[in-house]
PDB file of C-alpha atoms and ligand atoms in Angstrom:
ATOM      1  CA  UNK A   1       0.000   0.000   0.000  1.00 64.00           C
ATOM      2  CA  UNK A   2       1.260   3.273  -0.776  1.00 66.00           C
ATOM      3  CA  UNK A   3       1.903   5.420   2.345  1.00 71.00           C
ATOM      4  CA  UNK A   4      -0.666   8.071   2.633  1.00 77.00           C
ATOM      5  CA  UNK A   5       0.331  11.805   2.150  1.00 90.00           C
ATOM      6  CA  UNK A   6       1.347  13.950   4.627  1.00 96.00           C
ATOM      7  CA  UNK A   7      -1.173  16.414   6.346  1.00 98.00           C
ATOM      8  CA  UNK A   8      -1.808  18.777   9.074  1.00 98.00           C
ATOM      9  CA  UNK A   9      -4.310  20.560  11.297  1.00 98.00           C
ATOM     10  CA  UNK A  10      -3.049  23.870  11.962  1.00 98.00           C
ATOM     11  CA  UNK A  11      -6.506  25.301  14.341  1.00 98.00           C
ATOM     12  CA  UNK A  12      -6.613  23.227  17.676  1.00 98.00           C
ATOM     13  CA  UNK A  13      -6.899  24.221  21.395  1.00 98.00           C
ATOM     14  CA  UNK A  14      -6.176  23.028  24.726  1.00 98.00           C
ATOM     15  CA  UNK A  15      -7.074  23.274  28.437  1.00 97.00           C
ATOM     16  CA  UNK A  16      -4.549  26.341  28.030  1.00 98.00           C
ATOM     17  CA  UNK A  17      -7.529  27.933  26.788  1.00 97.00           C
ATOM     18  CA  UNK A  18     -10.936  26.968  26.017  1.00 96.00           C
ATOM     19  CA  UNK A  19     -10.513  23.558  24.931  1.00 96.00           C
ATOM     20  CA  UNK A  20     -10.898  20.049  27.059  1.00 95.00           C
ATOM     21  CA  UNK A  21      -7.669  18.296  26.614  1.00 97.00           C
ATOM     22  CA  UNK A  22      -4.151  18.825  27.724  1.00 98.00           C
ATOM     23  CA  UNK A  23      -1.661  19.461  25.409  1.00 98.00           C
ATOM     24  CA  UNK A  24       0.003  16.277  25.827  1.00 98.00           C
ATOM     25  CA  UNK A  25      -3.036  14.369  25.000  1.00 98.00           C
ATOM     26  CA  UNK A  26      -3.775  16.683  21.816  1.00 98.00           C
ATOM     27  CA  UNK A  27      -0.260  15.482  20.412  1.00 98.00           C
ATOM     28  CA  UNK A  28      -1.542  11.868  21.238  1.00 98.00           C
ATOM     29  CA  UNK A  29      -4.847  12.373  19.464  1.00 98.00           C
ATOM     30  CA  UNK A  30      -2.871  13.908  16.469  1.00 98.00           C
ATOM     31  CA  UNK A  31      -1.080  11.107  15.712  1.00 98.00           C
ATOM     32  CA  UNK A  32      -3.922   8.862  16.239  1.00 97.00           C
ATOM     33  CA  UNK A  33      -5.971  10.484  13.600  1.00 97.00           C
ATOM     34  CA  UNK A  34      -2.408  10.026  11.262  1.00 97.00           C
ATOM     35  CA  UNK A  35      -1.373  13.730  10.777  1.00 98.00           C
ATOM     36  CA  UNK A  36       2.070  14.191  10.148  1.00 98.00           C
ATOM     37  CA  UNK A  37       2.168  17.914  11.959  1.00 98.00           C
ATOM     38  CA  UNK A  38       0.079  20.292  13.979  1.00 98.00           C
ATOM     39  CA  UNK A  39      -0.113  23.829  15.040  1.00 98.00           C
ATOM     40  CA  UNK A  40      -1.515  24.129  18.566  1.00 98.00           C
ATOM     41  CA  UNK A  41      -3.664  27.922  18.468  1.00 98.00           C
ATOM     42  CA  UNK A  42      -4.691  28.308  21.849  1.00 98.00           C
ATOM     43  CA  UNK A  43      -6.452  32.162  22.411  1.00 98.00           C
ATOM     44  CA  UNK A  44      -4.059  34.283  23.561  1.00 98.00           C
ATOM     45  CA  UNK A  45      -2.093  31.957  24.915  1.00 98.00           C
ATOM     46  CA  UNK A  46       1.613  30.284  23.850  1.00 98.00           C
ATOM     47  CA  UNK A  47       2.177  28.223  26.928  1.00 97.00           C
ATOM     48  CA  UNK A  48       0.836  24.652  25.691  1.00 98.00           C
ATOM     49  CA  UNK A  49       3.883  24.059  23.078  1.00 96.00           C
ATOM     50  CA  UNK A  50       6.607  23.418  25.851  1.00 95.00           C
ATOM     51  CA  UNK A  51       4.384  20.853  27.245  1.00 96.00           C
ATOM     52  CA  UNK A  52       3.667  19.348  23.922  1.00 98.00           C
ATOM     53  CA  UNK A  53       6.713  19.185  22.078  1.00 97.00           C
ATOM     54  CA  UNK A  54       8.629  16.076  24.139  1.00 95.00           C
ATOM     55  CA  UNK A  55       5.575  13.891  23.086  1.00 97.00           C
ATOM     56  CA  UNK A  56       5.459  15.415  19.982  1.00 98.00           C
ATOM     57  CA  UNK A  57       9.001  14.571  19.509  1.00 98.00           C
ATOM     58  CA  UNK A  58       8.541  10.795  20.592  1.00 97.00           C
ATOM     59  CA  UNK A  59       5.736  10.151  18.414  1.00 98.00           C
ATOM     60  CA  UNK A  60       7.752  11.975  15.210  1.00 97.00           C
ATOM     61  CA  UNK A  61       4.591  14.737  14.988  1.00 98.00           C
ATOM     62  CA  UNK A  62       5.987  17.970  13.410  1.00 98.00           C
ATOM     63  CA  UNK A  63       4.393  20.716  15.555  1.00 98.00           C
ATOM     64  CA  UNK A  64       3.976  24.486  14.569  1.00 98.00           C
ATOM     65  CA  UNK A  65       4.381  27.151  16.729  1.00 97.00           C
ATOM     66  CA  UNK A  66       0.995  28.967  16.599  1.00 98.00           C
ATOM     67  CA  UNK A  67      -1.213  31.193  18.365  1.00 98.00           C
ATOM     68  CA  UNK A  68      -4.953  32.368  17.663  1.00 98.00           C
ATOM     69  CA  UNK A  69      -5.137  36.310  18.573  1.00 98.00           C
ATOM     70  CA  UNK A  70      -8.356  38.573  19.728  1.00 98.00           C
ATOM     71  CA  UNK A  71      -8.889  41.738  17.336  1.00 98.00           C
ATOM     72  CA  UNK A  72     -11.743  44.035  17.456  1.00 97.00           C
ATOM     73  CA  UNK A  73     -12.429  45.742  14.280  1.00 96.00           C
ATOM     74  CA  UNK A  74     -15.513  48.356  13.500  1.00 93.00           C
ATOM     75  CA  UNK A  75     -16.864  46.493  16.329  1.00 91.00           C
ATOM     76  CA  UNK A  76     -16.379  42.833  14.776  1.00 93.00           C
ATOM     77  CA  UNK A  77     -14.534  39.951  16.534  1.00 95.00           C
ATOM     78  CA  UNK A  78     -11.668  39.282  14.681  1.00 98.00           C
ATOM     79  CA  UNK A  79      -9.628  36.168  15.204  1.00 98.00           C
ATOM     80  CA  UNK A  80      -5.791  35.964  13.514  1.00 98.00           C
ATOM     81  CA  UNK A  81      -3.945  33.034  13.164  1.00 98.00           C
ATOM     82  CA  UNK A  82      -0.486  32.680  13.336  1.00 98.00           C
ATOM     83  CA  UNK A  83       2.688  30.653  12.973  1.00 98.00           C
ATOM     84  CA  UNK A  84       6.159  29.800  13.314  1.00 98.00           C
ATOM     85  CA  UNK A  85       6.447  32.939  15.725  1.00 97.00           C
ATOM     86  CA  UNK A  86       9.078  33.391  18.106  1.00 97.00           C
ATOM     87  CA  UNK A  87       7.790  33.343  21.775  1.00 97.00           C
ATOM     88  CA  UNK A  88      10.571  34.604  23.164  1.00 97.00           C
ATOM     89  CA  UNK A  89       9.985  37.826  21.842  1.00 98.00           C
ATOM     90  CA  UNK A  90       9.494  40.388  24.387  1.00 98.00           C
ATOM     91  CA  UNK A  91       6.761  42.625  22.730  1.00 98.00           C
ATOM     92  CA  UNK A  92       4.956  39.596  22.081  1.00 98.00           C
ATOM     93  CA  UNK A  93       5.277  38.175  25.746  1.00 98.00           C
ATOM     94  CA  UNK A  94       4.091  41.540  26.992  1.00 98.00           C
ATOM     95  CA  UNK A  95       1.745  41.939  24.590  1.00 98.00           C
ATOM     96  CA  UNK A  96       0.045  38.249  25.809  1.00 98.00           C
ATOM     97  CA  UNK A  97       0.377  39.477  29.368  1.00 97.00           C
ATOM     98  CA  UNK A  98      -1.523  42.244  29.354  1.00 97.00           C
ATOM     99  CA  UNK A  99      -4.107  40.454  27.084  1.00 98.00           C
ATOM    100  CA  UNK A 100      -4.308  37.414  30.099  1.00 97.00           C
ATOM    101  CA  UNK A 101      -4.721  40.395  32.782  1.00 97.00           C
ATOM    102  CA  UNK A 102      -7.646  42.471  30.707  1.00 98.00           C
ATOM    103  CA  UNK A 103      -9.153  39.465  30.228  1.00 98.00           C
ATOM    104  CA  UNK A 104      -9.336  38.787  33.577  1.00 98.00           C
ATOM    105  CA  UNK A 105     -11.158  42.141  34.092  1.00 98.00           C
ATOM    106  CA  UNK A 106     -13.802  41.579  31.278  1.00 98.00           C
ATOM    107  CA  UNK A 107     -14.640  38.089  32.826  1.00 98.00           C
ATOM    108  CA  UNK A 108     -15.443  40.607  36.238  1.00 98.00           C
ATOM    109  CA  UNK A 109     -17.027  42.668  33.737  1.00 98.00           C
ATOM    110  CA  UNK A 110     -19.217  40.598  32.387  1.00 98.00           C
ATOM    111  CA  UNK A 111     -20.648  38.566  35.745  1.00 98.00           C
ATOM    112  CA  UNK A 112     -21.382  42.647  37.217  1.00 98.00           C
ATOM    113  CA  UNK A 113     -23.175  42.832  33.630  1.00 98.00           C
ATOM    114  CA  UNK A 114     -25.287  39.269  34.165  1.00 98.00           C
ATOM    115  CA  UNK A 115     -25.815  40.559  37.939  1.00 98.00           C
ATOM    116  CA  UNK A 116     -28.207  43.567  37.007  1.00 97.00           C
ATOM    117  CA  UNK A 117     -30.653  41.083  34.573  1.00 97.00           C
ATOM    118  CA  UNK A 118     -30.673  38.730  37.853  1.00 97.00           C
ATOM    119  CA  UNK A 119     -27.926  36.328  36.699  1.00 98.00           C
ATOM    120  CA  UNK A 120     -25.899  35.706  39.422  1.00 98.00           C
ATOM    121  CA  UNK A 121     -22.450  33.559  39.235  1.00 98.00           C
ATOM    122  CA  UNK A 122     -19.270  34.514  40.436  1.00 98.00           C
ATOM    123  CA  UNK A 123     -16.311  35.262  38.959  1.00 98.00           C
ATOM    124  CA  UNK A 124     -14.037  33.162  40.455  1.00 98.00           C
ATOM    125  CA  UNK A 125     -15.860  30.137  39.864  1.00 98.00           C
ATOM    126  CA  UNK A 126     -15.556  31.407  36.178  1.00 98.00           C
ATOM    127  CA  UNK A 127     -11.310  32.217  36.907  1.00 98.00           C
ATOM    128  CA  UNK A 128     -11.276  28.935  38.512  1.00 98.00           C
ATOM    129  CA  UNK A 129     -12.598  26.616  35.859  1.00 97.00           C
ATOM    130  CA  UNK A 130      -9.811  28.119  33.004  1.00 97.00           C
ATOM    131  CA  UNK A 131      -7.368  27.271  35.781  1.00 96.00           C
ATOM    132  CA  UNK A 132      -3.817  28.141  34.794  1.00 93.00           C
ATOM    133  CA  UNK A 133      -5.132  29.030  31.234  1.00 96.00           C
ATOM    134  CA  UNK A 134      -6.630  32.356  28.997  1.00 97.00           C
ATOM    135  CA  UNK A 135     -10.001  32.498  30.690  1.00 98.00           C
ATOM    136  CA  UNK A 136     -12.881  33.333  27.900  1.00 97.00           C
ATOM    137  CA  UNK A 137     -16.495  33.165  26.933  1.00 97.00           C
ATOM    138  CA  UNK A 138     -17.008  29.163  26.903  1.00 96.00           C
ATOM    139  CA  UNK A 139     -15.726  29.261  30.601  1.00 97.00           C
ATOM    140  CA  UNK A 140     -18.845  31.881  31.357  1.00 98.00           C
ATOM    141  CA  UNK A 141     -21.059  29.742  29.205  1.00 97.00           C
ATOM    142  CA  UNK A 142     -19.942  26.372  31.631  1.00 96.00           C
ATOM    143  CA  UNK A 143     -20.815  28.415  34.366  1.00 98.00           C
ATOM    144  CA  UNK A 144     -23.863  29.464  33.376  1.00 98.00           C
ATOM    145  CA  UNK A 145     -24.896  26.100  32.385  1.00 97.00           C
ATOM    146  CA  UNK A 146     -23.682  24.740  35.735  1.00 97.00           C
ATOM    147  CA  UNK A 147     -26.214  26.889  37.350  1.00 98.00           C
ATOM    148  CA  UNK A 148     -29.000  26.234  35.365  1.00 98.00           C
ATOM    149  CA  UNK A 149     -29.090  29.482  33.378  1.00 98.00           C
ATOM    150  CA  UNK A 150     -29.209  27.891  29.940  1.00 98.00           C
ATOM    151  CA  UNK A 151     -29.809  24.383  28.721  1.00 96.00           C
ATOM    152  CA  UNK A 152     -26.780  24.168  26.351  1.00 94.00           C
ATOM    153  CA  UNK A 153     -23.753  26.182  25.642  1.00 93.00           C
ATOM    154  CA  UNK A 154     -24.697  28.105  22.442  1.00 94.00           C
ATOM    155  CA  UNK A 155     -27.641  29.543  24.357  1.00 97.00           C
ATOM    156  CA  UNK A 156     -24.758  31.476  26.140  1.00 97.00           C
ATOM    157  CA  UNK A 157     -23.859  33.246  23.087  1.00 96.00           C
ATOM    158  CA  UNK A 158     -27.396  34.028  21.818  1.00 97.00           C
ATOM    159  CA  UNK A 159     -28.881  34.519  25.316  1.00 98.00           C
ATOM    160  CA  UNK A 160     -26.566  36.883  27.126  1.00 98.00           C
ATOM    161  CA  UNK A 161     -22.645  36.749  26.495  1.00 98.00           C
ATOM    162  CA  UNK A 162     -22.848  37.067  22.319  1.00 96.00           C
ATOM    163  CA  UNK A 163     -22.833  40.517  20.551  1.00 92.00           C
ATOM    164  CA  UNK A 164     -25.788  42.285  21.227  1.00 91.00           C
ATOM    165  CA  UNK A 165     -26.764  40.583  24.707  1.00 97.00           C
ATOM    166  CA  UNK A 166     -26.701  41.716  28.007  1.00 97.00           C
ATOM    167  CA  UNK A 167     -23.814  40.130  29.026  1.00 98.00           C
ATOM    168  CA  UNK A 168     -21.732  40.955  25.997  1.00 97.00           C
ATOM    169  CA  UNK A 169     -18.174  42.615  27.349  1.00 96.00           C
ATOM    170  CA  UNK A 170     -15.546  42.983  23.529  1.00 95.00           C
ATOM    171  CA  UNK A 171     -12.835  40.694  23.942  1.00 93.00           C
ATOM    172  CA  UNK A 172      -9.505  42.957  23.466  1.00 96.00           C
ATOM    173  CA  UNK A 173      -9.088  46.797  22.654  1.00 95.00           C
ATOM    174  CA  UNK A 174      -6.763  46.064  19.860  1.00 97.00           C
ATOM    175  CA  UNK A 175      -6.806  46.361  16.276  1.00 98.00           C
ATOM    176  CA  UNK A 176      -5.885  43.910  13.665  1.00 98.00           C
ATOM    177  CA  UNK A 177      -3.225  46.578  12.281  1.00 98.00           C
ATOM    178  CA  UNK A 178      -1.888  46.380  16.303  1.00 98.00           C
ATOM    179  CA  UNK A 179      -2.325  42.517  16.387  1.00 98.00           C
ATOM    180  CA  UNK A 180      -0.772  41.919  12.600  1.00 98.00           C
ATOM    181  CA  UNK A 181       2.226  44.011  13.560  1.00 98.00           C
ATOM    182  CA  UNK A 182       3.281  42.331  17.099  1.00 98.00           C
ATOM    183  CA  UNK A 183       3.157  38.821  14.668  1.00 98.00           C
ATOM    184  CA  UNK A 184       5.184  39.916  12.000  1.00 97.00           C
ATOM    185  CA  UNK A 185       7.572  41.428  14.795  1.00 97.00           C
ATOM    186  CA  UNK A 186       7.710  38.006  16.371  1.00 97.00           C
ATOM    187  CA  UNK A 187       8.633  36.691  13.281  1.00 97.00           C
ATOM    188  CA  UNK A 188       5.158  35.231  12.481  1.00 98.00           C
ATOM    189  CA  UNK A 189       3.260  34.495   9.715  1.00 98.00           C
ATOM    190  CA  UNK A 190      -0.040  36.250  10.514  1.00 98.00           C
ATOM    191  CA  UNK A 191      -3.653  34.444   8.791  1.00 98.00           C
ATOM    192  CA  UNK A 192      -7.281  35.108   8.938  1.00 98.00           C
ATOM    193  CA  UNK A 193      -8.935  32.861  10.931  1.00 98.00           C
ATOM    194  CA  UNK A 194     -12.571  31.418   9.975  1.00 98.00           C
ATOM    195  CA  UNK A 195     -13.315  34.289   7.625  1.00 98.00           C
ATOM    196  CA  UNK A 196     -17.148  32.977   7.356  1.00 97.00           C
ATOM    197  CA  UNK A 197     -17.684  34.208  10.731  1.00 95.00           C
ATOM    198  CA  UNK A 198     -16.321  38.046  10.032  1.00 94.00           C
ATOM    199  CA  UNK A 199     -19.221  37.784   7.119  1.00 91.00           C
ATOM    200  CA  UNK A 200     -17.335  41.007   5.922  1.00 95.00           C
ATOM    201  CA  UNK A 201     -14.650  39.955   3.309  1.00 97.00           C
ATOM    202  CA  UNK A 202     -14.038  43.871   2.620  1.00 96.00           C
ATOM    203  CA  UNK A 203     -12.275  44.140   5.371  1.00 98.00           C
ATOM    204  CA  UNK A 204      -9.811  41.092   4.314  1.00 98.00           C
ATOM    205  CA  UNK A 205      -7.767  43.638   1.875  1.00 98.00           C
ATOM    206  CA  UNK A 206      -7.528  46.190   4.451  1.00 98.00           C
ATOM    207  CA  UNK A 207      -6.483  43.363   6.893  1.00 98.00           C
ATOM    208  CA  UNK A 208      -3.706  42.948   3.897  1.00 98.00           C
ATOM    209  CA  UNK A 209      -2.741  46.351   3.436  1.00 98.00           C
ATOM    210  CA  UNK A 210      -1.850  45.918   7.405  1.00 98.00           C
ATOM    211  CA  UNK A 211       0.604  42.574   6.552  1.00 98.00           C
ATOM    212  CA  UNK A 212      -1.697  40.164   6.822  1.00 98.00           C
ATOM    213  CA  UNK A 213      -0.210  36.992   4.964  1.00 98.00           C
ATOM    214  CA  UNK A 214      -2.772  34.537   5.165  1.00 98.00           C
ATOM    215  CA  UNK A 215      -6.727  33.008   4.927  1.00 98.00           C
ATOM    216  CA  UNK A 216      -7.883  30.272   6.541  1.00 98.00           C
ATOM    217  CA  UNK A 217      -9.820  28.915   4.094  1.00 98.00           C
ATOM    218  CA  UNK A 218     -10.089  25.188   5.070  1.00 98.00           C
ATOM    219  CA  UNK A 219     -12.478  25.461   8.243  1.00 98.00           C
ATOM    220  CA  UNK A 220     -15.594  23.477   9.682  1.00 97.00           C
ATOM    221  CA  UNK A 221     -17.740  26.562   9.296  1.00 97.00           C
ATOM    222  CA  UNK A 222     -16.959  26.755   5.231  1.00 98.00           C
ATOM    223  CA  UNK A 223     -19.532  25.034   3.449  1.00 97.00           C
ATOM    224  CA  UNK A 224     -17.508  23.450  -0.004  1.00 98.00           C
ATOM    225  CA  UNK A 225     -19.053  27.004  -1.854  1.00 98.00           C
ATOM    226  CA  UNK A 226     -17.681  28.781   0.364  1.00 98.00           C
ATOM    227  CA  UNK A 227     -14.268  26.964   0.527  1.00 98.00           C
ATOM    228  CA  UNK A 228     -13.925  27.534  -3.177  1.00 98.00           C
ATOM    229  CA  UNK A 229     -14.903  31.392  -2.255  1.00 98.00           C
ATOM    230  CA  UNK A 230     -11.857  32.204  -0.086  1.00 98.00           C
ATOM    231  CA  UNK A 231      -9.907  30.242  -2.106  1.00 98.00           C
ATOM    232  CA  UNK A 232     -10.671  32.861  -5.031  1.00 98.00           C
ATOM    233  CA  UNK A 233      -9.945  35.461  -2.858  1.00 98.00           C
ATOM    234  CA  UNK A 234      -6.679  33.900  -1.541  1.00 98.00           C
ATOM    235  CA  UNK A 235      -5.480  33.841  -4.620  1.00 98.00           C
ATOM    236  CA  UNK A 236      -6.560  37.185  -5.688  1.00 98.00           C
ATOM    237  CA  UNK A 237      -5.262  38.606  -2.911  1.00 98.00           C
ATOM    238  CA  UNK A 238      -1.742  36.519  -3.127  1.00 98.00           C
ATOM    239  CA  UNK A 239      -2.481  35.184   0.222  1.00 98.00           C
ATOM    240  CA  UNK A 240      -1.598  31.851   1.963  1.00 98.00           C
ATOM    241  CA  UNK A 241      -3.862  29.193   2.616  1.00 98.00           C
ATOM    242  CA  UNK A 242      -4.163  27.433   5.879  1.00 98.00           C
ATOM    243  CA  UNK A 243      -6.810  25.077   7.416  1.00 98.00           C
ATOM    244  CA  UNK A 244      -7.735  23.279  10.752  1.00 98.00           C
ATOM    245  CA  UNK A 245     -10.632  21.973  12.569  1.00 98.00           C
ATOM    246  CA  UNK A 246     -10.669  24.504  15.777  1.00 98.00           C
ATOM    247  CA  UNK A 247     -11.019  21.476  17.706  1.00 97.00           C
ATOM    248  CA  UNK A 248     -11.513  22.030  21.544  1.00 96.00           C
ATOM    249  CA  UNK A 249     -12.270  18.314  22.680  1.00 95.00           C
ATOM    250  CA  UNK A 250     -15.659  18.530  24.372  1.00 85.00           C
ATOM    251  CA  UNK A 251     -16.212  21.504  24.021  1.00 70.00           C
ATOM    252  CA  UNK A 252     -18.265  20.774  20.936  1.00 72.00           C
ATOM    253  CA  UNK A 253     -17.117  24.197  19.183  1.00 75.00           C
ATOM    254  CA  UNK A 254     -15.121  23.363  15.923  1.00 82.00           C
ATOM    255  CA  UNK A 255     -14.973  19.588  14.329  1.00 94.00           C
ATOM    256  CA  UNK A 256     -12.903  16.732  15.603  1.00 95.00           C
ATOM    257  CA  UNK A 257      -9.220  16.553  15.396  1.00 96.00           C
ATOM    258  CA  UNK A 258      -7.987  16.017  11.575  1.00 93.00           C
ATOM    259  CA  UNK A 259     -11.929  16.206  10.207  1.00 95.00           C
ATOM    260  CA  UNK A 260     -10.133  19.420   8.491  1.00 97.00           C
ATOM    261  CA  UNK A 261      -6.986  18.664   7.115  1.00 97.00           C
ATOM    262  CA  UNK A 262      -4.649  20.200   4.798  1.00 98.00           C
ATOM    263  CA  UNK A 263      -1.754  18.851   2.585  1.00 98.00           C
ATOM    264  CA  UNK A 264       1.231  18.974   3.759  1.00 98.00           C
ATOM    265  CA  UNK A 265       2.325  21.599   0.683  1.00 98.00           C
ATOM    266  CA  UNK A 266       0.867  24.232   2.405  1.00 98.00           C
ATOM    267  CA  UNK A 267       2.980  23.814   5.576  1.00 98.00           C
ATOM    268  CA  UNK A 268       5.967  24.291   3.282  1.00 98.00           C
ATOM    269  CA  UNK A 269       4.516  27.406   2.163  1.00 98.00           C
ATOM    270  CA  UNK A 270       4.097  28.883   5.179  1.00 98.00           C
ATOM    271  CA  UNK A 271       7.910  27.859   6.728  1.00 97.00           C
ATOM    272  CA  UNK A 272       9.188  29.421   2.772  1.00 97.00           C
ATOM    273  CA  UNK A 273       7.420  32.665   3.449  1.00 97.00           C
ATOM    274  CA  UNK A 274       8.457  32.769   7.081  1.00 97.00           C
ATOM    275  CA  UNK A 275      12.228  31.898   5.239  1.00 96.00           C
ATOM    276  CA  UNK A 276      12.333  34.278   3.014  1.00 96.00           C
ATOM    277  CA  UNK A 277      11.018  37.128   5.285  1.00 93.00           C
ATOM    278  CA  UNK A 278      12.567  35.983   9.081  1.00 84.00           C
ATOM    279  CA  UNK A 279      15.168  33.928   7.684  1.00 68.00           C
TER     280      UNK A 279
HETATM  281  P1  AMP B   1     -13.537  34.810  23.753  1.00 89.79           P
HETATM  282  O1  AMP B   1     -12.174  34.614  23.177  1.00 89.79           O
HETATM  283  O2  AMP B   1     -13.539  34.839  25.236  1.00 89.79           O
HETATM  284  O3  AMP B   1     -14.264  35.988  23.154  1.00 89.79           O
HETATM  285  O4  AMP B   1     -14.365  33.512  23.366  1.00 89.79           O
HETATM  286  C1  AMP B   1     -14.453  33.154  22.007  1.00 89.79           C
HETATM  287  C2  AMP B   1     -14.659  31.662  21.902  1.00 89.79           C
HETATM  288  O5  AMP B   1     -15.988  31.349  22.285  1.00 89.79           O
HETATM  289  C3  AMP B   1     -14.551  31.154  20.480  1.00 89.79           C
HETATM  290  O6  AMP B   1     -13.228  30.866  20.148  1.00 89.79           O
HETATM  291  C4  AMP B   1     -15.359  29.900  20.538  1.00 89.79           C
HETATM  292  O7  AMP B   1     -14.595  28.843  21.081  1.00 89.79           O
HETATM  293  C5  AMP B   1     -16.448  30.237  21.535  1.00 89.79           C
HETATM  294  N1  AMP B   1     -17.700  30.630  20.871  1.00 89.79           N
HETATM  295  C6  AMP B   1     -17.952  31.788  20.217  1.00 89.79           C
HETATM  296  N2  AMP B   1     -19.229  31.802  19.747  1.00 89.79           N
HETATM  297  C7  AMP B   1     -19.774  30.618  20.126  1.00 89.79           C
HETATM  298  C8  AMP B   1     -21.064  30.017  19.949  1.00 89.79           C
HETATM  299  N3  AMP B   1     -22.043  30.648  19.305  1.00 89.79           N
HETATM  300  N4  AMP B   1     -21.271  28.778  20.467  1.00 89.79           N
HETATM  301  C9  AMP B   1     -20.296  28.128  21.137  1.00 89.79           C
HETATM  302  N5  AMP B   1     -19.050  28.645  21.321  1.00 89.79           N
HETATM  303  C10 AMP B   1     -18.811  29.874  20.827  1.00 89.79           C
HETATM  304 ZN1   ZN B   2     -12.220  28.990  21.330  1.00 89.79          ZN
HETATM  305 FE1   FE B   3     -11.585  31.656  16.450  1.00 89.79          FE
HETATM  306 FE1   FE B   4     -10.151  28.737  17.331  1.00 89.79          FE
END
């Protein structure tokens, strides 16, 4: 039999953020499912790949360095990708620090906000539950579903912590410009995450006249239209493509590990452009 070709998953999370398994069982599951790398994208958040990379290295996985980073643009959520970053980098460390600490505040924010409808949780249970990780919205949502507030945990985000809701607190003051910049001074390769849930592909060439390098075109929330959409646009644009599954275990958000895969070509891409620019 002909050994199968290489791919990857380059959009998972961890317990380091809002996903259900540790990073060392990730890597496990990864090679399970038969990719030959991964990029680990935890929000915010860089800390999983130390804890990763020994059992990464033992099961011959190739994995990425990668991060998933909050934006807010003309009110929008934006989510950017990025990999092969160095983490070292100082701007980028402080950068993530302050990001952990405001988001710490809006998670404060947000359970005063629920208080005045008559929601009442604390905060800490909500601080507690992220543990040693970026603290976000699904942690609120597991809270609130804890309690009895809402029967599953996409009520959360239509009933009182999405846009437009009560609840609803932005999740970081910065720009995509801002967040693009801190990448590319890391040495990363910034990308577009889910572009289907922006729902405003204007802003994508703005996003490019910032430095953005990439679209994430392979994603469980593209329909096959809509893959072949970005991928017009991608290559209008001269942008990378990536792809991943934005698997976070039980979480439920995103598909299961590998469902979204992408060959291993575009990996190459990615480390060439990061090459050429980073050396
Ligand atoms: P945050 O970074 O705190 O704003 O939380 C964003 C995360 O919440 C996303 O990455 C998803 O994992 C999750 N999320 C956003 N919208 C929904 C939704 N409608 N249903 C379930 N999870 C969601
Ligand atoms: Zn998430
Ligand atoms: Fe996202
Ligand atoms: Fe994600």
């Amino acid at each position: 039999m002909p050994k199968p070709a290489a791919t990857a998953d380059l959009h998972l999370h961890t317990t380091l953020s809002d996903g259900t398994d540790a990073p060392e069982r990730l890597v496990e599951l990864a090679h399970e499912v038969g990719l030959s790398a991964l990029a680990i994208t935890d929000h915010d958040n860089i800390d999983a790949l130390a804890r990763a990379q020994a059992i990464a290295n033992r099961l011959s996985l190739e994995l990425i360095p990668g991060i998933e980073m909050s934006a807010t643009a003309e009110g929008l959520e934006v989510h950017v990708l990025s990999f092969f970053l160095d983490f070292a980098n100082a701007a980028l460390r402080r950068h993530l620090s302050d990001q952990q600490a405001r988001r710490v505040a809006r998670v404060h924010e947000m359970v005063r906000r629920l208080r005045r409808i008559g929601v009442t949780i604390e905060a800490q249970e909500v601080l507690q539950l992220a543990g040693e990780g970026t603290v976000g919205r699904p942690h609120v949502a597991r809270v609130l579903l804890k309690h009895g507030y809402i029967s599953s945990l996409s009520e959360a985000f239509t009933k009182y912590i999405g846009p437009d809701n009560p609840g609803f607190v932005p999740g970081s003051p910065m720009s995509p410009a801002q967040i693009i910049r801190v990448i590319r001074e890391a040495g990363g390769v910034p990308v577009l995450a889910h572009p289907v849930y922006l729902k405003r592909d204007a802003l994508i060439e703005t996003f490019v006249r910032d430095g953005l390098v990439g679209l994430e075109v392979y994603h469980p929330g593209h329909t096959p239209d809509l893959v072949r959409h970005y991928e017009q646009i991608a290559d209008r644009l001269k942008l990378l493509k990536t792809g991943g599954s934005d698997y976070h275990g039980d979480a439920k958000e995103g598909a299961p590990i590998g469902t979204v895969r992408i060959p291993y070509g575009l990996v190459e891409a990615l480390r060439a452009w990061h090459a050429a620019h980073v050396g």
